């Protein structure tokens, strides 16, 4: 995972509410076109008539605009990333070059998936999001400072945001969750041993395990 | 006093990572063909093995076509995914309920049905509808691919502790009102982000009287409220349901689990962070008109108008919905004619509902011009329906009867609604393009879907 510290970039404003992950990475694309997932991301909005097969780009869609080509920040509408748990949604967003989302709210599972993909989801009050989205239209440079937990707009306004300590640390170090968890391996083993005494039925072999029920691979 | 959710959360904590994040022990991991295949890929790339293979079970559902003649991996996606899925299960020594196995089915149907999902368990699966398993009093969460990989490699999950939300459902339920109507009604009242940051527990007389199939439907659609967890405290109904399940404990172990259920259940002294009550007396059957599950009205209602004082976002989402669904404000729902009907999915592909609609369908015919599919949620549901003669009632009426699969819910198995066509569907998402590009989805209960099939329009 790429480390995240201070990000300086233009921001793409797109305040569409309730953008679901089915729209961000349509099922067909994540199965058959994963190599081009950035190109097909947001397909219902990115293409004329939502048709990626015909390939005509909808130039009103902010991510298609020439001036947003190098943007690493996206300003999003409320409840962005709701719906399906597919991690390809933040993966596609990352592959579009975006490392930070700024919005008033995000889907719960989507938020967790963003961290797995090294994307920082910044939550700010809706009134501020609307205001900075307007400012983003001018194409100025925003600065997202993770150590300080601040967003600085091109006009110099600075807003504080909050982030869980563990998530912040992981982003700063570009650290892998599995490695971090395995630091607690002893505790995990200990938990299982104790739980085996407390909740025996969870560990009991049922007749099924031996005889039927699924191919024993 | 703590609630069910808090008791389960606290008893599974391995380590608190910061103010809000915890490392929790995972009792059960389910893999379906999509999340499983992607997680196996990560395991391989990172050269990891499974920490506790005995708590992992796998079954294909997402990429399997439900059409019998296409079952053998004839669809492009299935051809791509299934060999990798099978190979991964084999490589990591995971029990796989493959096609043809009597346990195969949609992962959220077979969990409770086999007794693999038990009260008090923490359950993880790479699918947002994992909350379904909360119906038996489990703490079940949907996660992304990286987290499935993490759970496989460490038998743990990193999660942020949500607040607790009690949804009490009371009142007199009209006979034709299904759990699906109730949860769609609730979502339409509070919106799709009401539950963000909360773990929901359903309580109240209506929930107490529901069987487990119906509780599964409630919990299933909890994610459409924005909440990642939905659950019902285990009670007599839960135990009766599990008593005969193949993987449920027996003998002394059963008694121990029964006692434990009493300890974990929420009581009248449990305190929630937030509570809300719905009286469902007098509500009619529900159907969605728009492109998210909150855009739902009564079947005898009309496509709503944009009310004065709506926010820009609300206006925008209504306009998006009118355009995509090709409907106009004020139009009666009962005027809307239907091309397709799909009855099935992890929301409603259960035997309770098939029994219910069999009575309605018996001796009638699917309306001309309507393509109507019933896809049982599991091999068990299919077998039961066939043995009871229900399947025959459906096929005689002109419904097509499929093999257990996610089928038309998700657009990942080659089965899709053609562009511009309208489908009444017992699934959980009416998002743009969910059932195929340009497909127009109306979410409804199986009873309403069956009525639409027989009448060729929303009834």
XYZ file of C-alpha atoms in Angstrom:
676
model
C 0.000 0.000 0.000
C 1.293 3.420 -0.949
C 1.942 5.716 2.009
C -0.204 8.777 2.538
C 1.122 11.959 4.111
C 0.456 15.326 2.506
C -1.476 15.461 -0.725
C -1.461 18.592 -2.915
C -3.751 18.557 -5.875
C -6.741 19.948 -7.678
C -10.053 18.571 -6.501
C -12.852 17.180 -8.677
C -16.244 18.312 -7.372
C -19.164 15.949 -7.932
C -21.944 16.341 -5.379
C -24.280 13.618 -6.645
C -26.015 12.082 -3.605
C -26.235 8.335 -2.905
C -23.740 7.178 -5.526
C -23.715 3.414 -5.002
C -20.832 1.020 -5.595
C -22.786 -0.722 -8.381
C -22.400 2.547 -10.299
C -18.748 2.986 -9.373
C -17.796 -0.479 -10.627
C -20.669 -2.214 -12.470
C -20.603 -5.990 -11.959
C -20.028 -6.758 -15.624
C -16.941 -4.553 -15.700
C -15.375 -5.827 -12.528
C -15.718 -9.355 -13.824
C -14.755 -8.906 -17.449
C -12.904 -5.605 -17.713
C -10.944 -5.382 -14.470
C -7.811 -4.419 -16.410
C -9.606 -1.285 -17.598
C -11.616 -0.684 -14.469
C -10.680 2.996 -14.179
C -11.904 3.614 -17.723
C -15.264 1.964 -17.006
C -15.685 3.310 -13.473
C -18.856 5.364 -12.896
C -20.097 3.929 -16.196
C -23.738 5.129 -15.867
C -22.427 8.696 -15.508
C -19.141 8.595 -17.415
C -20.589 7.532 -20.776
C -23.357 8.865 -22.991
C -26.507 6.845 -22.148
C -24.435 5.041 -19.535
C -23.127 2.798 -22.276
C -19.433 2.015 -21.954
C -19.532 -0.383 -24.906
C -20.307 2.449 -27.344
C -17.591 4.403 -25.570
C -18.874 7.968 -26.129
C -17.795 9.969 -23.082
C -20.215 12.263 -21.310
C -18.110 15.406 -21.089
C -20.347 16.882 -18.369
C -19.118 14.214 -15.974
C -16.411 15.892 -13.872
C -13.875 13.052 -14.053
C -13.970 13.304 -17.860
C -13.115 16.994 -17.933
C -9.667 17.897 -19.207
C -9.004 20.263 -16.307
C -9.543 17.467 -13.778
C -7.176 15.075 -15.505
C -4.478 15.141 -12.836
C -6.697 15.617 -9.782
C -5.971 13.371 -6.816
C -8.880 14.602 -4.693
C -12.598 14.175 -5.298
C -15.366 16.047 -3.493
C -18.403 13.841 -3.194
C -22.125 14.020 -2.378
C -23.780 12.571 0.693
C -23.781 8.806 1.341
C -21.164 8.272 -1.356
C -20.276 4.601 -1.872
C -23.437 3.098 -0.395
C -24.579 -0.413 -1.262
C -22.557 -3.440 -2.278
C -19.364 -4.326 -0.395
C -17.247 -4.648 -3.543
C -13.725 -3.405 -2.892
C -13.263 -2.800 -6.581
C -15.119 0.506 -6.064
C -12.321 2.245 -4.138
C -9.784 0.286 -6.187
C -11.169 1.824 -9.375
C -11.217 5.262 -7.772
C -7.563 4.805 -6.813
C -6.783 3.751 -10.374
C -8.421 6.980 -11.564
C -5.620 8.683 -9.641
C -7.761 9.729 -6.671
C -6.183 9.297 -3.222
C -8.588 11.333 -1.124
C -12.361 11.751 -1.020
C -13.976 14.675 0.754
C -17.666 14.352 1.531
C -20.336 14.749 4.203
C -20.954 11.000 4.525
C -19.829 7.695 3.022
C -21.169 4.155 2.940
C -19.904 2.168 5.945
C -18.300 -0.798 4.191
C -17.023 1.493 1.440
C -15.186 3.558 4.072
C -13.349 0.489 5.344
C -12.536 -0.566 1.807
C -11.099 2.885 1.053
C -8.526 2.406 3.796
C -7.606 -1.001 2.375
C -6.944 0.714 -0.937
C -4.927 3.527 0.609
C -7.611 6.129 -0.009
C -8.320 8.690 2.675
C -12.045 9.414 3.121
C -12.415 12.839 4.754
C -15.720 13.648 6.401
C -16.664 17.314 6.728
C -20.030 18.967 7.454
C -22.266 19.264 4.407
C -22.233 23.064 4.326
C -18.439 23.044 4.128
C -18.416 20.338 1.462
C -20.774 22.450 -0.685
C -18.586 25.501 -0.167
C -15.304 23.832 -1.036
C -16.900 22.102 -4.025
C -17.661 25.576 -5.396
C -14.101 26.619 -4.785
C -12.840 23.471 -6.504
C -14.566 24.603 -9.720
C -11.882 27.273 -10.047
C -9.225 24.601 -10.375
C -6.981 25.729 -7.494
C -4.742 23.455 -5.449
C -6.021 21.851 -2.239
C -3.760 20.476 0.452
C -4.788 17.464 2.503
C -2.454 17.021 5.443
C -2.952 13.660 7.155
C -0.500 14.167 10.050
C -2.238 17.447 10.945
C -5.702 16.138 9.948
C -6.485 19.248 7.908
C -7.819 20.236 4.493
C -6.572 23.563 3.141
C -8.481 25.088 0.232
C -6.874 27.169 -2.537
C -8.083 30.364 -0.829
C -6.311 29.348 2.357
C -9.307 28.268 4.458
C -8.330 25.361 6.674
C -10.697 22.703 8.005
C -9.939 20.103 10.627
C -11.143 16.520 10.137
C -11.107 13.428 12.304
C -9.713 9.970 11.638
C -9.293 6.849 13.781
C -5.765 6.574 15.128
C -5.225 3.039 13.883
C -6.403 3.915 10.374
C -4.241 7.025 10.328
C -1.181 5.086 11.381
C -1.780 2.442 8.757
C -2.105 5.088 6.006
C 0.976 6.971 7.187
C 3.077 3.838 7.213
C 1.408 2.203 4.235
C 1.101 -0.744 6.602
C -0.615 -3.982 5.791
C -3.443 -5.018 8.153
C -2.482 -8.685 8.231
C 1.073 -7.978 9.399
C -0.252 -5.643 12.064
C -2.781 -8.182 13.332
C -0.222 -10.971 13.448
C 1.579 -8.975 16.137
C -1.291 -10.229 18.324
C -0.975 -13.846 17.300
C -0.383 -15.057 20.853
C -3.484 -13.282 22.085
C -5.529 -14.764 19.262
C -4.401 -18.289 20.077
C -5.089 -17.676 23.758
C -8.581 -16.390 22.951
C -9.408 -19.497 20.939
C -8.138 -21.806 23.692
C -10.279 -20.071 26.301
C -13.298 -19.885 24.023
C -13.053 -23.607 23.345
C -13.749 -24.121 27.034
C -16.460 -21.458 27.272
C -18.414 -22.229 24.091
C -17.702 -25.873 23.475
C -20.561 -26.257 21.020
C -18.862 -23.972 18.519
C -15.917 -26.293 18.292
C -17.701 -29.619 18.601
C -17.419 -31.849 15.578
C -20.902 -32.677 14.401
C -21.569 -35.976 12.648
C -21.995 -33.990 9.474
C -18.388 -32.890 9.387
C -17.294 -36.494 9.239
C -19.871 -37.976 6.934
C -21.703 -35.651 4.611
C -21.925 -32.020 3.817
C -19.743 -30.759 1.099
C -16.717 -31.980 -0.705
C -13.787 -32.337 1.621
C -11.250 -30.782 -0.597
C -27.407 -3.457 30.790
C -25.751 -4.214 27.503
C -27.626 -5.163 24.350
C -27.129 -8.381 22.365
C -24.796 -6.570 20.018
C -22.594 -5.167 22.771
C -22.386 -8.488 24.592
C -21.254 -10.239 21.439
C -18.866 -7.479 20.501
C -17.238 -7.319 23.947
C -16.850 -11.077 24.240
C -14.977 -11.259 20.913
C -12.454 -8.467 21.461
C -8.841 -9.578 21.091
C -7.426 -6.072 21.302
C -8.668 -2.511 21.230
C -6.632 -0.751 18.528
C -7.708 2.840 19.193
C -10.700 4.715 20.624
C -13.099 3.121 18.162
C -11.337 0.291 16.314
C -11.127 -3.242 17.613
C -9.570 -6.514 16.632
C -12.372 -9.084 16.922
C -12.224 -12.867 16.790
C -14.200 -14.367 13.913
C -16.125 -17.598 14.520
C -17.280 -18.255 10.980
C -16.123 -17.185 7.519
C -18.268 -17.790 4.455
C -16.840 -17.605 0.975
C -18.876 -17.294 -2.181
C -17.473 -17.620 -5.654
C -16.685 -13.919 -6.084
C -15.305 -12.866 -2.712
C -13.668 -16.281 -2.291
C -11.869 -16.195 -5.604
C -10.580 -12.659 -5.064
C -9.477 -13.470 -1.498
C -7.657 -16.634 -2.655
C -5.792 -14.469 -5.127
C -4.634 -12.185 -2.295
C -3.659 -15.191 -0.158
C -1.522 -16.464 -3.004
C 0.049 -13.091 -3.780
C 0.940 -12.599 -0.115
C 1.942 -16.220 0.434
C -0.388 -16.710 3.409
C -2.248 -19.719 4.676
C -5.586 -19.999 6.463
C -5.417 -19.609 10.218
C -8.383 -21.880 11.047
C -9.718 -23.694 8.023
C -12.382 -25.525 10.057
C -14.413 -22.357 10.524
C -14.529 -21.577 6.790
C -17.273 -22.803 4.437
C -17.659 -22.048 0.759
C -20.450 -22.234 -1.787
C -20.923 -20.715 -5.237
C -23.908 -18.405 -5.803
C -23.034 -15.108 -7.523
C -21.695 -16.330 -10.861
C -23.869 -19.428 -11.291
C -26.587 -19.188 -13.902
C -29.912 -20.444 -12.549
C -30.895 -21.918 -15.932
C -30.358 -25.634 -15.746
C -28.992 -25.919 -19.275
C -26.413 -23.224 -18.545
C -25.456 -24.524 -15.159
C -22.262 -26.190 -16.265
C -20.254 -23.000 -16.440
C -21.688 -21.965 -19.771
C -21.741 -18.299 -18.895
C -18.580 -16.353 -19.610
C -18.207 -15.059 -16.059
C -18.810 -18.433 -14.501
C -16.238 -20.007 -16.827
C -13.751 -17.423 -15.659
C -14.437 -17.615 -11.923
C -15.572 -21.132 -11.025
C -12.369 -23.057 -11.838
C -10.351 -20.590 -9.743
C -12.852 -20.825 -6.909
C -12.787 -24.624 -6.862
C -9.028 -24.690 -7.145
C -8.692 -22.258 -4.210
C -11.022 -24.271 -1.996
C -8.963 -27.323 -2.765
C -5.633 -25.623 -2.245
C -6.635 -24.249 1.170
C -8.595 -27.309 2.280
C -11.941 -25.538 2.648
C -15.269 -27.379 2.762
C -17.054 -26.505 -0.471
C -20.748 -27.018 -1.108
C -20.402 -27.127 -4.865
C -23.142 -27.297 -7.504
C -25.077 -30.512 -7.069
C -24.339 -30.673 -3.328
C -27.484 -30.798 -1.193
C -26.140 -27.839 0.847
C -25.331 -25.521 -2.066
C -27.188 -22.248 -2.249
C -27.010 -18.525 -1.747
C -24.582 -18.135 1.132
C -27.036 -16.062 3.219
C -29.737 -18.674 2.810
C -27.638 -21.722 3.624
C -25.968 -20.253 6.728
C -29.074 -20.267 8.939
C -30.633 -23.182 7.044
C -27.782 -25.622 7.742
C -27.249 -24.410 11.313
C -23.755 -23.209 10.403
C -24.813 -19.738 11.555
C -25.543 -19.880 15.269
C -26.509 -17.392 17.989
C -23.558 -15.546 19.436
C -21.243 -16.166 16.509
C -19.217 -13.507 14.780
C -19.617 -14.126 11.064
C -17.740 -12.544 8.180
C -18.419 -12.784 4.468
C -17.407 -10.671 1.496
C -20.920 -9.533 0.772
C -22.837 -6.611 2.181
C -25.905 -8.771 2.880
C -24.027 -10.819 5.459
C -26.144 -8.943 8.008
C -28.826 -11.529 7.131
C -27.292 -14.045 9.551
C -28.118 -11.665 12.422
C -31.606 -13.189 12.221
C -30.412 -16.069 14.413
C -28.718 -13.733 16.908
C -25.275 -13.675 15.315
C -23.037 -10.662 14.888
C -22.581 -10.853 11.147
C -20.785 -8.300 9.022
C -20.249 -7.765 5.340
C -16.684 -6.867 4.417
C -14.521 -6.182 1.381
C -12.015 -8.509 -0.272
C -9.003 -7.320 1.746
C -10.889 -8.009 4.942
C -11.937 -11.489 3.822
C -8.270 -12.137 3.130
C -7.433 -10.692 6.549
C -10.053 -12.889 8.241
C -8.757 -15.992 6.486
C -5.151 -15.242 7.385
C -5.722 -14.140 10.992
C -9.199 -15.442 11.984
C -9.877 -11.861 13.053
C -11.500 -8.754 11.679
C -10.698 -5.103 12.347
C -13.891 -3.190 12.955
C -15.086 0.112 14.291
C -17.607 -0.203 17.077
C -20.945 1.214 15.937
C -23.660 2.659 18.123
C -26.735 0.590 18.817
C -30.152 1.269 17.320
C -33.343 -0.430 18.363
C -36.053 -0.682 15.739
C -39.259 -1.748 17.401
C -42.013 -2.987 15.114
C -45.465 -3.126 16.592
C -49.093 -3.137 15.550
C -51.455 -5.466 13.720
C -50.000 -6.891 10.588
C -52.456 -7.389 7.735
C -52.446 -10.883 6.326
C -50.856 -10.055 2.994
C -48.041 -8.015 4.546
C -44.695 -9.722 4.357
C -41.417 -8.985 6.161
C -40.263 -7.432 2.876
C -43.171 -4.952 2.936
C -42.330 -4.018 6.502
C -38.640 -3.380 5.904
C -39.283 -1.509 2.634
C -41.820 0.604 4.492
C -39.284 1.386 7.225
C -36.585 2.306 4.683
C -39.047 4.537 2.825
C -39.837 6.357 6.071
C -36.287 7.025 7.265
C -34.068 6.889 4.153
C -31.088 4.833 3.079
C -28.537 6.510 5.325
C -30.529 6.432 8.557
C -28.588 3.479 9.933
C -25.055 4.573 8.991
C -22.819 4.015 12.018
C -25.355 1.861 13.853
C -25.932 -1.801 14.602
C -29.652 -2.458 14.351
C -31.634 -4.828 16.536
C -35.241 -5.518 15.578
C -37.630 -5.979 18.467
C -41.319 -5.746 19.215
C -44.347 -7.999 18.931
C -44.319 -8.186 15.149
C -40.702 -9.400 15.118
C -41.325 -11.875 17.946
C -44.086 -13.453 15.873
C -41.965 -13.716 12.750
C -40.358 -17.004 11.840
C -36.638 -17.148 11.025
C -37.160 -16.839 7.258
C -38.963 -13.551 7.847
C -36.387 -12.317 10.338
C -33.740 -13.102 7.708
C -35.550 -10.777 5.291
C -35.613 -7.959 7.855
C -31.946 -8.371 8.697
C -31.011 -8.780 5.024
C -32.265 -5.325 4.081
C -30.623 -3.656 7.069
C -27.671 -2.675 4.882
C -30.159 -0.773 2.684
C -30.752 1.386 5.756
C -27.017 2.082 5.788
C -26.419 -0.067 8.890
C -23.841 -2.832 8.632
C -25.389 -5.050 11.273
C -28.971 -6.236 11.670
C -30.002 -8.698 14.310
C -32.772 -10.239 16.375
C -32.189 -11.581 19.884
C -32.377 -15.378 19.973
C -35.589 -16.722 21.483
C -37.759 -19.845 21.448
C -38.401 -19.457 17.718
C -34.656 -19.331 17.032
C -33.996 -22.461 19.053
C -36.906 -24.357 17.524
C -35.639 -23.444 14.085
C -32.082 -24.554 14.811
C -32.947 -27.704 16.753
C -33.111 -29.936 13.706
C -30.463 -28.255 11.583
C -27.644 -30.477 10.410
C -24.739 -28.424 11.709
C -26.410 -27.265 14.922
C -24.971 -28.709 18.131
C -26.619 -31.646 19.849
C -26.802 -33.260 23.292
C -24.935 -31.406 26.049
C -23.622 -28.937 23.537
C -27.174 -28.029 22.540
C -28.109 -27.426 26.178
C -25.032 -25.259 26.679
C -25.875 -23.196 23.616
C -29.456 -22.818 24.772
C -28.318 -21.465 28.119
C -25.897 -19.116 26.386
C -28.735 -17.746 24.227
C -30.511 -16.690 27.405
C -27.395 -14.833 28.535
C -26.751 -12.914 25.340
C -30.300 -11.839 24.459
C -31.246 -8.192 24.877
C -33.550 -7.647 27.837
C -35.990 -4.922 28.804
C -33.141 -3.371 30.796
C -30.747 -3.158 27.871
C -29.992 0.390 26.807
C -29.656 1.409 23.147
C -28.014 4.572 21.872
C -31.090 5.277 19.794
C -34.592 3.838 19.549
C -37.328 4.163 17.004
C -40.754 2.535 16.843
C -42.873 1.765 13.818
C -46.549 0.899 14.020
C -47.333 -1.152 10.937
C -51.072 -1.425 11.563
C -52.833 -0.570 8.347
C -49.831 -0.366 6.030
C -50.392 -1.729 2.537
C -48.062 -3.845 0.452
C -45.040 -1.842 -0.703
C -43.149 -1.423 -3.958
C -40.211 0.718 -4.976
C -40.717 3.227 -7.785
C -37.223 4.770 -7.996
C -33.546 3.902 -7.979
C -32.836 3.373 -4.314
C -34.819 1.278 -1.815
C -36.134 4.332 0.057
C -37.998 5.419 -3.068
C -40.853 3.129 -2.158
C -44.628 3.613 -1.951
C -47.711 1.485 -1.295
C -48.821 -0.615 -4.286
C -52.070 1.363 -4.330
C -50.114 4.625 -4.206
C -48.640 6.960 -6.799
C -45.188 7.968 -7.966
C -44.430 10.812 -5.536
C -43.864 14.414 -6.562
C -40.939 16.532 -5.472
C -42.241 18.335 -2.420
C -41.593 22.031 -1.975
C -38.578 22.733 0.199
C -36.689 19.617 -0.892
C -32.921 19.916 -0.852
C -31.018 20.025 -4.133
C -29.818 16.486 -3.477
C -33.371 15.210 -2.942
C -34.591 16.952 -6.078
C -31.685 15.591 -8.046
C -32.290 12.044 -6.879
C -36.014 12.221 -7.723
C -35.288 13.558 -11.191
C -32.676 10.875 -11.746
C -35.255 8.270 -10.692
C -38.107 9.590 -12.909
C -35.820 9.600 -15.914
C -34.236 6.208 -15.389
C -37.491 4.483 -14.446
C -39.429 6.272 -17.196
C -42.170 7.320 -14.784
C -43.843 10.634 -14.079
C -44.818 12.144 -10.763
C -48.409 11.396 -9.823
C -48.678 8.263 -11.949
C -50.581 5.447 -10.211
C -48.355 2.457 -9.449
C -51.153 0.154 -10.595
C -50.910 1.672 -14.124
C -47.397 0.359 -14.524
C -47.125 -2.718 -16.689
C -44.429 -5.279 -16.134
C -42.159 -7.268 -18.485
C -40.300 -9.462 -16.015
C -40.851 -10.879 -12.555
C -38.072 -12.327 -10.438
C -38.792 -14.171 -7.209
C -35.729 -15.335 -5.313
C -32.432 -13.951 -3.856
C -30.942 -13.796 -0.360
C -33.787 -11.455 0.583
C -36.728 -13.661 -0.295
C -35.676 -16.965 -1.877
C -36.954 -18.927 1.139
C -39.486 -21.681 1.565
C -41.890 -19.625 3.722
C -42.506 -17.311 0.790
C -42.727 -19.988 -1.860
C -45.397 -21.736 0.202
C -47.260 -18.454 0.568
C -47.325 -17.588 -3.119
C -48.096 -21.159 -4.174
C -51.611 -20.677 -2.817
C -51.997 -17.500 -4.824
C -50.626 -18.991 -8.036
C -52.419 -22.357 -7.915
C -54.537 -22.842 -11.026
C -53.675 -19.442 -12.533
C -51.446 -18.378 -15.424
C -48.638 -15.901 -15.825
C -49.954 -12.997 -17.915
C -49.079 -12.892 -21.575
C -45.905 -11.016 -22.337
C -44.480 -11.469 -18.848
C -41.351 -13.519 -18.268
C -41.531 -14.812 -14.707
C -38.732 -16.619 -12.899
C -38.684 -18.278 -9.528
C -35.227 -19.199 -8.315
C -35.081 -21.042 -4.995
C -32.374 -19.708 -2.663
C -30.817 -23.081 -1.927
C -30.778 -26.732 -2.924
C -32.706 -27.406 0.284
C -35.429 -24.868 -0.563
C -35.624 -26.321 -4.067
C -35.915 -29.891 -2.834
C -38.563 -29.015 -0.255
C -40.632 -27.077 -2.802
C -40.413 -29.940 -5.272
C -41.361 -32.526 -2.682
C -44.325 -30.461 -1.564
C -45.554 -30.098 -5.131
C -45.146 -26.323 -5.026
C -42.638 -26.231 -7.862
C -45.182 -27.934 -10.077
C -47.810 -25.304 -9.275
C -45.352 -22.655 -10.443
C -44.281 -24.373 -13.635
C -47.874 -25.177 -14.570
C -48.706 -21.508 -14.171
C -45.895 -20.605 -16.569
C -43.164 -19.579 -14.131
C -39.748 -20.875 -14.916
C -38.153 -22.772 -12.023
C -34.390 -22.458 -11.633
C -31.384 -23.828 -9.818
C -30.163 -22.098 -6.612
C -28.264 -18.929 -7.533
C -28.188 -15.163 -7.055
C -29.518 -15.139 -10.616
C -31.250 -11.897 -11.667
C -30.377 -9.990 -8.493
C -26.850 -9.036 -9.273
C -25.924 -9.204 -12.954
C -22.881 -11.413 -12.379
C -24.000 -14.690 -13.951
C -25.080 -13.754 -17.439
C -28.718 -13.471 -16.375
C -29.963 -9.950 -16.816
C -33.030 -7.870 -17.539
C -32.726 -6.310 -21.034
C -32.327 -2.519 -21.359
C -35.560 -0.577 -20.896
C -37.474 -3.568 -19.563
C -39.302 -3.402 -16.260
C -38.967 -6.064 -13.586
C -40.756 -6.585 -10.289
C -38.079 -8.216 -8.209
C -37.942 -9.603 -4.667
C -34.314 -8.514 -4.339
C -32.786 -5.730 -2.297
C -31.301 -3.227 -4.729
C -32.979 -1.170 -7.407
C -29.820 0.782 -8.209
C -29.227 1.996 -11.742
C -27.976 -0.907 -13.841
C -28.109 -3.433 -11.009
C -30.150 -5.989 -12.973
C -28.519 -5.079 -16.263
C -27.788 -1.859 -18.136
C -30.974 0.163 -18.500
C -33.048 -2.403 -16.574
C -35.845 -0.923 -14.422
C -36.273 -2.643 -11.085
C -39.243 -2.467 -8.733
C -38.477 -4.067 -5.374
C -41.363 -5.899 -3.749
C -42.343 -8.858 -1.599
C -42.837 -12.284 -3.244
C -46.626 -11.968 -2.939
C -46.650 -8.655 -4.820
C -44.214 -10.011 -7.395
C -46.427 -13.061 -7.990
C -49.474 -10.812 -8.375
C -47.577 -8.728 -10.931
C -46.696 -11.885 -12.864
C -50.324 -13.027 -12.985
C -51.713 -9.609 -13.908
C -48.985 -8.187 -16.133
C -48.932 -5.010 -14.081
C -48.334 -3.830 -10.530
C -51.266 -4.870 -8.349
